[in-house]
Structure formats: C-alpha cells, structure tokens
mmCIF file of C-alpha atoms in Angstrom:
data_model
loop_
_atom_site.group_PDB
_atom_site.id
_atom_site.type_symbol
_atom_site.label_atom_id
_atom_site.label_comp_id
_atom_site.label_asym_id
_atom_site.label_seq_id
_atom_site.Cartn_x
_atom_site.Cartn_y
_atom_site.Cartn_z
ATOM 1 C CA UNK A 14 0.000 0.000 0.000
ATOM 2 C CA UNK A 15 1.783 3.362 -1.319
ATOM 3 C CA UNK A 16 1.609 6.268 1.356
ATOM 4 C CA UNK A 17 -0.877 9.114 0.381
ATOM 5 C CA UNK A 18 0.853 11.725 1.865
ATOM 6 C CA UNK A 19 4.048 11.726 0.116
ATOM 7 C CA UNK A 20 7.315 14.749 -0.357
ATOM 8 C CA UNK A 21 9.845 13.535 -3.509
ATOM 9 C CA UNK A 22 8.708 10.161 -3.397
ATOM 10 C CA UNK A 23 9.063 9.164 -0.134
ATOM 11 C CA UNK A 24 6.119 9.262 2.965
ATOM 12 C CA UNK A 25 6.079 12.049 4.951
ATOM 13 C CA UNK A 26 4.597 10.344 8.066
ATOM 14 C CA UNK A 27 7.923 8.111 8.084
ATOM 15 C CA UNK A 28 10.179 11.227 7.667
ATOM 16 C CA UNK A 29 9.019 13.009 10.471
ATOM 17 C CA UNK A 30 8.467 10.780 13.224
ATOM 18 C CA UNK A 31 12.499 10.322 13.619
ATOM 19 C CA UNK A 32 12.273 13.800 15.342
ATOM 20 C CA UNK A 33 9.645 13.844 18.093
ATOM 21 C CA UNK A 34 11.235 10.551 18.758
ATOM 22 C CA UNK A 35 15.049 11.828 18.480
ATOM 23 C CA UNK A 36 13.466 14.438 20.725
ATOM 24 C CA UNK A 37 11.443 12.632 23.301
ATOM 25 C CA UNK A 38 13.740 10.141 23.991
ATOM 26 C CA UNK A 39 16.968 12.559 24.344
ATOM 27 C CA UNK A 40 14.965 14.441 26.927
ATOM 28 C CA UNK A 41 14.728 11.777 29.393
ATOM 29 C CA UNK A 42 18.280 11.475 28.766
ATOM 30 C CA UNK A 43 18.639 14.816 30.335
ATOM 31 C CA UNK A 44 16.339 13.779 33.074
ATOM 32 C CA UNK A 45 18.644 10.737 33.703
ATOM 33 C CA UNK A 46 22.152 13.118 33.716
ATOM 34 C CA UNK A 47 19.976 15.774 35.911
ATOM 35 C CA UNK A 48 19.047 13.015 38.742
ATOM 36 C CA UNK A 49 22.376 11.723 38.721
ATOM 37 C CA UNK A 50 24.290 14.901 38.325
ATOM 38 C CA UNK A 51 21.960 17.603 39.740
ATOM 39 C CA UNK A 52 22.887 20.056 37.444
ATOM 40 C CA UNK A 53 19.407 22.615 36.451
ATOM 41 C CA UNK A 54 20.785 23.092 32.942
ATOM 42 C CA UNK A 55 20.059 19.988 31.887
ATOM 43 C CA UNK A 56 16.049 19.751 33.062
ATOM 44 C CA UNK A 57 16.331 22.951 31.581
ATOM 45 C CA UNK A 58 17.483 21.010 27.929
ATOM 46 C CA UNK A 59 14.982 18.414 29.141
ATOM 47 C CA UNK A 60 12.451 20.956 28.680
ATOM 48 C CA UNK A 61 12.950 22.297 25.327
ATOM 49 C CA UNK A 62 13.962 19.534 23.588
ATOM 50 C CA UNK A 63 10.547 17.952 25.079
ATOM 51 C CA UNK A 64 8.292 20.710 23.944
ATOM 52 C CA UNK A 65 10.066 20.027 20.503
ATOM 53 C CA UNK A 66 8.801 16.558 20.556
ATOM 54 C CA UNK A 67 5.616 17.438 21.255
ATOM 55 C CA UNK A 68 5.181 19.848 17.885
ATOM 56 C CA UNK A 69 7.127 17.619 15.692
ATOM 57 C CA UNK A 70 4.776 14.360 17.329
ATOM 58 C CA UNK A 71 1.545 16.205 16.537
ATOM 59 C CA UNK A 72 2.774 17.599 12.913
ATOM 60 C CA UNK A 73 4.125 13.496 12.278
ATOM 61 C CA UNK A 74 0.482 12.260 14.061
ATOM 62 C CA UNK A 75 -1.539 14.363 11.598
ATOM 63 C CA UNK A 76 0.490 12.734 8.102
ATOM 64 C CA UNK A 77 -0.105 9.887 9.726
ATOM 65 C CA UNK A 78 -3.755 10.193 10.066
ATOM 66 C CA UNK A 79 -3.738 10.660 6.527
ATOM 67 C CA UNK A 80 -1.994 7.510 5.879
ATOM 68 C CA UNK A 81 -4.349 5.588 7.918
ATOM 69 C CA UNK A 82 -7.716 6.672 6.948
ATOM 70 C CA UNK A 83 -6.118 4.752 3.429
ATOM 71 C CA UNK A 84 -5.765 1.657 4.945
ATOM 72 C CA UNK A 85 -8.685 -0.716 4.059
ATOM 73 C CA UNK A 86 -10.970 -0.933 6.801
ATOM 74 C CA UNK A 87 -11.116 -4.299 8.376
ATOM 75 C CA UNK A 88 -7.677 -5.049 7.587
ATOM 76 C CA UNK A 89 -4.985 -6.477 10.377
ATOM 77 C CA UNK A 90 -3.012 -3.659 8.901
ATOM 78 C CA UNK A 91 -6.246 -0.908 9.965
ATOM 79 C CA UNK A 92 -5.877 -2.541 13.319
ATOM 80 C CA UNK A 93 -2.503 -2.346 13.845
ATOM 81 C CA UNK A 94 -2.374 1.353 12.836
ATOM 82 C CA UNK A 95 -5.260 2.123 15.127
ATOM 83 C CA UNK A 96 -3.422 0.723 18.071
ATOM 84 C CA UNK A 97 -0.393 2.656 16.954
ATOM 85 C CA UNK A 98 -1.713 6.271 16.097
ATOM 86 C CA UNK A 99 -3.722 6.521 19.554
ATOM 87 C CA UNK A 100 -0.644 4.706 21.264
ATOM 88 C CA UNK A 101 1.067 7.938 19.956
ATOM 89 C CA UNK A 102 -1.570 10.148 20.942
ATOM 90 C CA UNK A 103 -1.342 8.749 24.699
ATOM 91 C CA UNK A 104 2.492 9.068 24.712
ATOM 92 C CA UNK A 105 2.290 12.453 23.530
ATOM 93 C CA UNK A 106 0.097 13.218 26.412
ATOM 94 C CA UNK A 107 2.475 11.454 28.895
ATOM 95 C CA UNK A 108 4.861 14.314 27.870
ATOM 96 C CA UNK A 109 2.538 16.901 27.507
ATOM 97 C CA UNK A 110 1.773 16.320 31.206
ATOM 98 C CA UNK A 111 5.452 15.866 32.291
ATOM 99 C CA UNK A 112 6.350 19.415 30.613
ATOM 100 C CA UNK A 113 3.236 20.816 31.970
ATOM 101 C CA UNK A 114 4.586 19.446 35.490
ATOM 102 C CA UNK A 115 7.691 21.172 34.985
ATOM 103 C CA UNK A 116 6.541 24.550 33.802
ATOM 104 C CA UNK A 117 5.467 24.954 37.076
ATOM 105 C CA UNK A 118 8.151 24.638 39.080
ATOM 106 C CA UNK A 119 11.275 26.584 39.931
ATOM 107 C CA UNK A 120 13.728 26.068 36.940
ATOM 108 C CA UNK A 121 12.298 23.825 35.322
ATOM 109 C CA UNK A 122 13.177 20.656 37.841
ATOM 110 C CA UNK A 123 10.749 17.901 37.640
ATOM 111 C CA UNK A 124 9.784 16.072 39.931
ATOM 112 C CA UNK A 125 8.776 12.572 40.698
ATOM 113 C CA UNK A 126 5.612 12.578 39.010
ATOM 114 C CA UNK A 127 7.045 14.482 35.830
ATOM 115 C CA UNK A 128 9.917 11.967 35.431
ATOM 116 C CA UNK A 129 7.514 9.073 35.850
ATOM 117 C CA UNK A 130 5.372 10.296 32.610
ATOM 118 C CA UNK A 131 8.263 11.004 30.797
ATOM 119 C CA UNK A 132 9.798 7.645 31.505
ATOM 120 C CA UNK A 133 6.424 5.822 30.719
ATOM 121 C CA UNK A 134 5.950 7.715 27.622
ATOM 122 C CA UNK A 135 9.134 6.750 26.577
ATOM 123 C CA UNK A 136 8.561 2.844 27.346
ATOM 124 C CA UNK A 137 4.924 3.350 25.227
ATOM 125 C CA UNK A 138 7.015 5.022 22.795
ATOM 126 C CA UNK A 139 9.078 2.128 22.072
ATOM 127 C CA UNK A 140 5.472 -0.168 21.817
ATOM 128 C CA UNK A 141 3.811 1.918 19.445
ATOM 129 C CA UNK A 142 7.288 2.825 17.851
ATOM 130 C CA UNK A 143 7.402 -1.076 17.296
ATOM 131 C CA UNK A 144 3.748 -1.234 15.961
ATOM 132 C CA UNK A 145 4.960 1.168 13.307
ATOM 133 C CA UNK A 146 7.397 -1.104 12.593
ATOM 134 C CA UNK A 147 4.716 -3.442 11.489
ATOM 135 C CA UNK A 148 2.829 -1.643 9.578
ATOM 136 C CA UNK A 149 5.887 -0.800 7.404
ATOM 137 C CA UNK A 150 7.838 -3.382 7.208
ATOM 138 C CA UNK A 151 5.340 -6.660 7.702
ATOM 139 C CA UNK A 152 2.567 -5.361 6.142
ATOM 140 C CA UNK A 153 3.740 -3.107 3.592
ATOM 141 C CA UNK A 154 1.989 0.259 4.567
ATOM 142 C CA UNK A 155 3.267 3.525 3.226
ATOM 143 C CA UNK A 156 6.040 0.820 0.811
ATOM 144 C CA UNK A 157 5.838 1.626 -2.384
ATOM 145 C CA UNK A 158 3.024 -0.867 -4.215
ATOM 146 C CA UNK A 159 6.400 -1.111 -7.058
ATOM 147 C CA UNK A 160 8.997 -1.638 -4.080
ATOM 148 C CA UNK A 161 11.368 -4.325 -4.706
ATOM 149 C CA UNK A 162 15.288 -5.243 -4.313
ATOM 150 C CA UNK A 163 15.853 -3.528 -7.958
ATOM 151 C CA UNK A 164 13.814 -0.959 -8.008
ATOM 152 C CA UNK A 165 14.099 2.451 -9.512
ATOM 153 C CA UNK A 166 15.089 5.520 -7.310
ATOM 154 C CA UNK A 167 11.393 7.122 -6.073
ATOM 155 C CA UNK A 168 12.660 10.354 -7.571
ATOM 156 C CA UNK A 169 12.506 8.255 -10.864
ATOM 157 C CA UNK A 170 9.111 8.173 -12.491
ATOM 158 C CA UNK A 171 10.040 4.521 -14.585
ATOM 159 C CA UNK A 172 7.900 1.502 -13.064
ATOM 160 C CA UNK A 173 9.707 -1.371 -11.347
ATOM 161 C CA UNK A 174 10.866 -3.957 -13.691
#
C-alpha cells in the first residue's frame, strides 16, 4: 500500500516521526544526567527539547492520520495502525503532562511525578514505535506498491521492472 501523503517520493509520516522521537527520547536522557548529576541546565534542555517533541509528534500524528484513513478498513493492517496512532496520541500526552509538570516549578526541575510520565511515555514510545514497525515493514503500509530489491530511485518516475 503506497503512502498518500508523500514529499519527492518518499512518505512524509515516516520522515518526520524520527524527530519527536530523536526528541522525546533525548529528553529523558537529560532527566537521567539531571538526577544523577543535579545540574538545572540539563532539566532545563529536558524541557525544550521535550516541547520540541511534542510539535514535531503532533505535525508526524496528523500525516499519519492521513496515511491511515487509506488503509482498508477491516484489515490487520487498519488494526494495527489504530493501536499505533492513539498509542502515539497517549504518549504524547504522557509528555505533555510531564512538561506541563515542569513549567510549574522553579527552573524547570521535575519532579517525581514528571519523570515518571516522561519515563512511561518513553517505554509506550518504544510499543507503538514497534507497531509502526509493522505496519511498514510486515505489512507493507506507506512501501511503495512497485517496491522491490531492484527498483528504480522514487525520484525516478520509470515503473519497477
């Protein structure tokens, strides 16, 4: 099944979600070196690089919305990608909560509950992250209907042999 929302020939959805996840993931990094180093600039980093995530999850969610509402309905494949887009949708709310937590307190510091949605939307993010997987490379969705190990490049406009 060939993505519908596509930018020189490749899906958009797939671009994208490497940075909310890049992002997400790197700020509980900096929650990790802040507990074990104390230091403020890095829940500070934490922070920013989490309300980064947030805006590039949403902007990936919403291609991917428009890659799902392809999908046959009834499919394993519609499944899956249900499962996976509101699995996103409840990780990104796991952070929006954790960098709501922080906003209001002093410096940015979280505290226990903060770091607990951060870390749990990081352990959903690697579920749903997997689900994604799935879809893609299992069941084909958002692969080129042509794809194959001889293909032509998808900037190329000739049809797979």
């Amino acid at each position: 099944m060939d993505s519908k929302a596509k930018a020189l020939g490749h899906p958009i959805h797939q671009v994208l979600i490497v940075f909310p996840l890049g992002l997400l993931v790197t700020a509980v990094i900096f929650d990790i070196i802040h507990l074990f180093t104390g230091g403020r600039d890095f829940s500070l980093a934490a922070a920013y690089v989490m309300a980064a995530g947030l805006i590039g999850g949403v902007i990936a969610g919403i291609f991917g919305l428009v890659d799902w509402l392809a999908i046959p309905a009834g499919s394993r494949a519609k499944r899956i990608g249900a499962l996976h887009g509101l699995g996103n949708v409840v990780v990104l709310l796991l952070f929006l909560g954790s960098w709501l937590l922080r906003a209001n307190s002093v410096d940015w510091v979280p505290g226990a509950l903060a770091l607990v949605l951060s870390f749990a939307g990081v352990v959903l993010g690697g579920v749903t992250g997997w689900l994604g997987g799935e879809l893609v490379d299992r069941l084909g969705v958002g692969v080129h209907e042509g794809a194959n190990v001889d293909a032509p490049s998808s900037l190329s406009h000739r049809r797979a042999a």
